[in-house]
Tab-separated table of C-alpha atoms in Angstrom:
chain	number	residue	atom	x	y	z
A	1	UNK	CA	-13.652	-25.201	30.559
A	2	UNK	CA	-13.158	-28.734	31.012
A	3	UNK	CA	-11.513	-29.156	27.664
A	4	UNK	CA	-8.905	-26.672	28.696
A	5	UNK	CA	-8.132	-28.507	31.771
A	6	UNK	CA	-7.682	-31.877	30.032
A	7	UNK	CA	-5.141	-30.380	27.608
A	8	UNK	CA	-1.463	-30.933	28.306
A	9	UNK	CA	0.141	-28.016	30.165
A	10	UNK	CA	2.233	-26.826	27.481
A	11	UNK	CA	-0.965	-26.497	25.446
A	12	UNK	CA	-2.958	-24.849	28.144
A	13	UNK	CA	-0.198	-22.334	28.215
A	14	UNK	CA	-0.529	-21.408	24.522
A	15	UNK	CA	-4.255	-21.071	24.995
A	16	UNK	CA	-3.785	-18.852	27.918
A	17	UNK	CA	-1.077	-16.724	26.310
A	18	UNK	CA	-3.597	-15.707	23.561
A	19	UNK	CA	-4.920	-13.329	26.127
A	20	UNK	CA	-7.960	-12.295	28.075
A	21	UNK	CA	-11.539	-13.072	27.061
A	22	UNK	CA	-13.102	-10.156	28.681
A	23	UNK	CA	-13.424	-8.068	25.450
A	24	UNK	CA	-14.871	-10.775	23.226
A	25	UNK	CA	-18.495	-11.017	22.547
A	26	UNK	CA	-18.827	-14.699	23.184
A	27	UNK	CA	-15.956	-15.828	25.483
A	28	UNK	CA	-17.115	-19.289	25.772
A	29	UNK	CA	-16.940	-19.679	21.747
A	30	UNK	CA	-13.525	-17.829	21.670
A	31	UNK	CA	-12.229	-20.439	24.409
A	32	UNK	CA	-13.563	-23.456	22.552
A	33	UNK	CA	-11.913	-22.129	19.223
A	34	UNK	CA	-8.599	-21.551	21.117
A	35	UNK	CA	-8.760	-25.260	22.734
A	36	UNK	CA	-9.757	-26.624	19.200
A	37	UNK	CA	-6.575	-24.707	17.652
A	38	UNK	CA	-4.262	-25.920	20.311
A	39	UNK	CA	-5.457	-29.574	19.911
A	40	UNK	CA	-5.069	-29.291	16.103
A	41	UNK	CA	-1.550	-27.684	16.423
A	42	UNK	CA	-2.842	-24.473	14.662
A	43	UNK	CA	-2.856	-22.079	17.743
A	44	UNK	CA	-0.184	-19.484	17.392
A	45	UNK	CA	0.113	-19.713	13.860
A	46	UNK	CA	-1.435	-16.274	13.347
A	47	UNK	CA	1.567	-14.693	12.165
A	48	UNK	CA	1.007	-11.920	14.932
A	49	UNK	CA	-2.605	-11.230	14.008
A	50	UNK	CA	-4.030	-9.937	17.208
A	51	UNK	CA	-0.665	-10.288	19.138
A	52	UNK	CA	1.088	-7.280	20.645
A	53	UNK	CA	3.990	-6.234	18.457
A	54	UNK	CA	7.593	-6.935	19.611
A	55	UNK	CA	9.744	-4.238	20.482
A	56	UNK	CA	11.336	-2.392	17.583
A	57	UNK	CA	14.879	-3.381	16.793
A	58	UNK	CA	17.522	-1.472	15.068
A	59	UNK	CA	16.962	1.693	13.179
A	60	UNK	CA	13.277	2.852	13.812
A	61	UNK	CA	11.019	5.325	12.342
A	62	UNK	CA	9.775	7.380	15.254
A	63	UNK	CA	6.620	8.210	13.439
A	64	UNK	CA	5.739	4.612	12.702
A	65	UNK	CA	6.476	3.681	16.155
A	66	UNK	CA	4.110	6.362	17.393
A	67	UNK	CA	1.503	5.100	15.110
A	68	UNK	CA	1.859	1.602	16.456
A	69	UNK	CA	1.650	2.775	19.970
A	70	UNK	CA	-1.088	5.108	19.424
A	71	UNK	CA	-3.467	2.694	17.762
A	72	UNK	CA	-2.203	-0.483	19.466
A	73	UNK	CA	-1.532	-2.071	16.224
A	74	UNK	CA	-0.954	-5.828	16.355
A	75	UNK	CA	2.364	-7.599	15.573
A	76	UNK	CA	1.382	-8.265	11.901
A	77	UNK	CA	0.722	-4.711	11.149
A	78	UNK	CA	3.614	-3.462	13.156
A	79	UNK	CA	5.988	-5.771	11.275
A	80	UNK	CA	4.472	-4.737	7.840
A	81	UNK	CA	5.009	-0.985	8.812
A	82	UNK	CA	8.523	-1.697	10.108
A	83	UNK	CA	9.443	-3.457	6.976
A	84	UNK	CA	8.297	-0.680	4.386
A	85	UNK	CA	11.152	1.475	2.855
A	86	UNK	CA	11.975	4.450	4.725
A	87	UNK	CA	10.151	6.912	2.309
A	88	UNK	CA	6.958	4.889	2.529
A	89	UNK	CA	7.280	4.768	6.357
A	90	UNK	CA	7.286	8.726	6.211
A	91	UNK	CA	4.076	8.719	4.487
A	92	UNK	CA	2.423	6.018	6.638
A	93	UNK	CA	3.528	7.696	9.823
A	94	UNK	CA	1.105	10.588	8.657
A	95	UNK	CA	-1.941	8.159	8.817
A	96	UNK	CA	-5.115	9.129	10.898
A	97	UNK	CA	-6.469	5.666	11.935
A	98	UNK	CA	-8.982	7.318	14.589
A	99	UNK	CA	-12.028	6.526	12.322
A	100	UNK	CA	-10.896	2.991	11.689
A	101	UNK	CA	-12.896	0.459	13.774
A	102	UNK	CA	-9.910	-2.109	13.425
A	103	UNK	CA	-6.811	-0.047	12.712
A	104	UNK	CA	-4.458	-3.115	12.261
A	105	UNK	CA	-6.872	-4.655	9.814
A	106	UNK	CA	-7.097	-1.379	8.030
A	107	UNK	CA	-3.373	-1.087	7.687
A	108	UNK	CA	-2.877	-4.610	6.376
A	109	UNK	CA	-5.694	-4.229	4.043
A	110	UNK	CA	-4.144	-1.162	2.491
A	111	UNK	CA	-0.711	-2.846	2.454
A	112	UNK	CA	-2.125	-5.859	0.673
A	113	UNK	CA	-3.722	-3.835	-1.841
A	114	UNK	CA	-0.604	-2.009	-2.584
A	115	UNK	CA	-1.885	1.352	-1.783
A	116	UNK	CA	1.326	2.136	0.124
A	117	UNK	CA	2.275	4.624	-2.604
A	118	UNK	CA	2.577	8.254	-1.672
A	119	UNK	CA	-0.179	9.611	-3.421
A	120	UNK	CA	-2.835	7.016	-2.144
A	121	UNK	CA	-1.709	7.318	1.605
A	122	UNK	CA	-1.529	11.127	1.219
A	123	UNK	CA	-5.101	11.133	0.025
A	124	UNK	CA	-6.191	8.576	2.633
A	125	UNK	CA	-4.316	10.619	5.560
A	126	UNK	CA	-6.111	13.972	4.428
A	127	UNK	CA	-9.550	12.436	3.865
A	128	UNK	CA	-11.176	11.096	7.237
A	129	UNK	CA	-14.261	9.869	5.307
A	130	UNK	CA	-12.210	7.110	3.602
A	131	UNK	CA	-11.495	5.665	7.099
A	132	UNK	CA	-15.216	5.989	8.079
A	133	UNK	CA	-16.296	4.284	5.097
A	134	UNK	CA	-13.812	1.470	4.787
A	135	UNK	CA	-14.391	-0.285	8.036
């Protein structure tokens, strides 16, 4: 707590903007890490990881936006889904992430593994066991 108080005001704001500590397993450790990151200048360089998504802009896919809202996907996962070609958004919008422990991480993992082709997503969407065993 004292290290946070000793930070310049603009860095204190960055630490506080990272969000509440209530849901963390070890609030003291999380606060310590955030203060350290602020001191090192790396706080906020998460590319949207864990941050709420910005509002959609332009032509939006209603199904993707519903998925983002329903599973509270973070900014990184939301941005990745919004950047998909329309035909892949159609498929992604059918995903049932209800069994994923961390839906944003699940989406990002599959995007990074290039499983965003229609066949892989269709199989994943129709097989809840894939979600249960993946995370």
